[in-house]
Structures are given as C-alpha cells and as structure tokens.
Amino acid sequence: MYSQDTIYTQITFHYMNGQSESFNLYAPIESDGSNQTIQLEVRHLLKKDWWIINLSEQTVFINIENVVKVEMKPPIAELKGEDVFSNAERVTALNRGR
C-alpha cells in the first residue's frame, strides 16, 4: 500500500492506564510530499473530544479524555506562536514511579 519512500508522521497516544499505541499517518496523495497537511490540522484536532484514525482494516475512535500525552515524529517545525515552547530540548526521559 505504501512504499518505504512514502512520507508519514508517527503519532503515539499515551493513555491514563499506562498503555500506549502508535499509528503512522501518511501524507495524502494530493499533497506535495510534505507533512504540511497534518501540521495544519494539529491545533484544530487538539480541540476535539474524539480523534478518528481510519486504518485499512478498521476504524479507531480515541477519546482524548483518556489520553495524557500525544507524541508526533518527526517534530512539527512550523508549529509556532502562543502556547508553544519553540526552542526546547529534552534533558531526561519520562520516569514512572511505582
């Protein structure tokens, strides 16, 4: 379905119960090959209660109220403005105390 050269963004959802799952979001066919389409949707999606991931074998509905963190790779370089720490660097990885 997608070749190794296909550009995608990986999104990982970390849930309140400690579980996580990742998805590859591929650039639409009509795009110019950049991740621009996904980048433009991020702020809009963060306002939604449910995210819908439409896979070839199933559709997944994710209730964002159960999500504590969302990670995207590669980073969204064009995401700037209010509420964004642009020049940041991770110092330590997240530790989970039990």
mmCIF file of C-alpha atoms in Angstrom:
data_model
loop_
_atom_site.group_PDB
_atom_site.id
_atom_site.type_symbol
_atom_site.label_atom_id
_atom_site.label_comp_id
_atom_site.label_asym_id
_atom_site.label_seq_id
_atom_site.Cartn_x
_atom_site.Cartn_y
_atom_site.Cartn_z
ATOM 1 C CA MET A 1 0.000 0.000 0.000
ATOM 2 C CA TYR A 2 2.754 2.474 0.933
ATOM 3 C CA SER A 3 6.358 2.324 -0.199
ATOM 4 C CA GLN A 4 9.373 2.858 2.016
ATOM 5 C CA ASP A 5 9.798 6.293 0.439
ATOM 6 C CA THR A 6 6.313 7.423 1.495
ATOM 7 C CA ILE A 7 6.360 10.360 3.909
ATOM 8 C CA TYR A 8 4.446 9.855 7.125
ATOM 9 C CA THR A 9 4.048 11.217 10.625
ATOM 10 C CA GLN A 10 4.044 8.785 13.547
ATOM 11 C CA ILE A 11 1.583 9.645 16.296
ATOM 12 C CA THR A 12 1.697 7.935 19.692
ATOM 13 C CA PHE A 13 -1.097 8.136 22.256
ATOM 14 C CA HIS A 14 -0.194 7.571 25.921
ATOM 15 C CA TYR A 15 -3.267 6.626 27.958
ATOM 16 C CA MET A 16 -4.089 7.239 31.617
ATOM 17 C CA ASN A 17 -3.815 3.493 32.377
ATOM 18 C CA GLY A 18 -0.138 3.427 31.294
ATOM 19 C CA GLN A 19 -0.725 1.849 27.880
ATOM 20 C CA SER A 20 0.243 3.464 24.589
ATOM 21 C CA GLU A 21 -0.276 2.868 20.887
ATOM 22 C CA SER A 22 1.250 4.357 17.746
ATOM 23 C CA PHE A 23 -0.042 4.998 14.248
ATOM 24 C CA ASN A 24 1.635 6.115 11.018
ATOM 25 C CA LEU A 25 -0.298 8.920 9.314
ATOM 26 C CA TYR A 26 0.611 9.065 5.629
ATOM 27 C CA ALA A 27 0.578 12.239 3.580
ATOM 28 C CA PRO A 28 -2.434 12.370 1.256
ATOM 29 C CA ILE A 29 -1.827 11.571 -2.420
ATOM 30 C CA GLU A 30 -2.653 15.132 -3.450
ATOM 31 C CA SER A 31 -0.059 16.611 -1.099
ATOM 32 C CA ASP A 32 3.331 17.866 -2.232
ATOM 33 C CA GLY A 33 5.058 15.145 -0.224
ATOM 34 C CA SER A 34 5.447 17.232 2.928
ATOM 35 C CA ASN A 35 3.749 16.819 6.294
ATOM 36 C CA GLN A 36 2.095 20.202 5.899
ATOM 37 C CA THR A 37 -1.457 18.801 5.847
ATOM 38 C CA ILE A 38 -1.028 17.121 9.240
ATOM 39 C CA GLN A 39 0.738 20.164 10.666
ATOM 40 C CA LEU A 40 -2.173 22.413 9.728
ATOM 41 C CA GLU A 41 -4.670 20.093 11.450
ATOM 42 C CA VAL A 42 -2.913 19.696 14.816
ATOM 43 C CA ARG A 43 -4.317 22.734 16.608
ATOM 44 C CA HIS A 44 -7.796 22.020 15.261
ATOM 45 C CA LEU A 45 -7.655 18.379 16.382
ATOM 46 C CA LEU A 46 -6.474 19.226 19.889
ATOM 47 C CA LYS A 47 -9.820 20.947 20.467
ATOM 48 C CA LYS A 48 -11.789 17.777 19.653
ATOM 49 C CA ASP A 49 -13.011 15.227 22.246
ATOM 50 C CA TRP A 50 -12.626 12.265 19.873
ATOM 51 C CA TRP A 51 -9.937 11.548 17.259
ATOM 52 C CA ILE A 52 -10.753 9.120 14.463
ATOM 53 C CA ILE A 53 -7.959 7.042 12.910
ATOM 54 C CA ASN A 54 -9.182 5.295 9.749
ATOM 55 C CA LEU A 55 -6.992 2.241 9.077
ATOM 56 C CA SER A 56 -7.258 -0.140 6.138
ATOM 57 C CA GLU A 57 -8.522 -2.938 8.428
ATOM 58 C CA GLN A 58 -10.577 -0.940 10.974
ATOM 59 C CA THR A 59 -11.529 2.494 12.250
ATOM 60 C CA VAL A 60 -10.250 3.502 15.699
ATOM 61 C CA PHE A 61 -12.015 6.127 17.818
ATOM 62 C CA ILE A 62 -9.832 7.635 20.563
ATOM 63 C CA ASN A 63 -11.399 9.543 23.445
ATOM 64 C CA ILE A 64 -8.858 12.252 24.207
ATOM 65 C CA GLU A 65 -10.085 12.475 27.829
ATOM 66 C CA ASN A 66 -8.256 9.150 28.394
ATOM 67 C CA VAL A 67 -5.008 10.425 26.854
ATOM 68 C CA VAL A 68 -2.316 12.069 28.979
ATOM 69 C CA LYS A 69 0.211 12.711 26.211
ATOM 70 C CA VAL A 70 0.414 12.721 22.415
ATOM 71 C CA GLU A 71 3.789 12.475 20.635
ATOM 72 C CA MET A 72 4.434 13.151 16.953
ATOM 73 C CA LYS A 73 7.541 12.257 14.929
ATOM 74 C CA PRO A 74 9.023 13.999 13.057
ATOM 75 C CA PRO A 75 8.506 17.195 15.038
ATOM 76 C CA ILE A 76 6.260 19.900 13.666
ATOM 77 C CA ALA A 77 8.790 22.613 12.869
ATOM 78 C CA GLU A 78 6.167 25.089 11.653
ATOM 79 C CA LEU A 79 4.195 24.954 14.938
ATOM 80 C CA LYS A 80 4.839 28.379 16.444
ATOM 81 C CA GLY A 81 3.061 31.038 18.425
ATOM 82 C CA GLU A 82 1.227 31.261 21.713
ATOM 83 C CA ASP A 83 1.443 28.172 23.987
ATOM 84 C CA VAL A 84 4.410 26.686 22.069
ATOM 85 C CA PHE A 85 7.909 26.335 23.552
ATOM 86 C CA SER A 86 9.871 26.515 20.291
ATOM 87 C CA ASN A 87 13.492 26.183 21.410
ATOM 88 C CA ALA A 88 13.250 23.231 23.799
ATOM 89 C CA GLU A 89 15.490 20.251 24.489
ATOM 90 C CA ARG A 90 14.655 17.077 26.456
ATOM 91 C CA VAL A 91 17.031 16.624 29.389
ATOM 92 C CA THR A 92 15.685 13.431 30.941
ATOM 93 C CA ALA A 93 13.250 10.782 29.748
ATOM 94 C CA LEU A 94 9.905 10.394 31.484
ATOM 95 C CA ASN A 95 10.198 8.211 34.577
ATOM 96 C CA ARG A 96 7.268 6.328 36.015
ATOM 97 C CA GLY A 97 7.255 5.818 39.796
ATOM 98 C CA ARG A 98 5.581 2.703 41.191
#
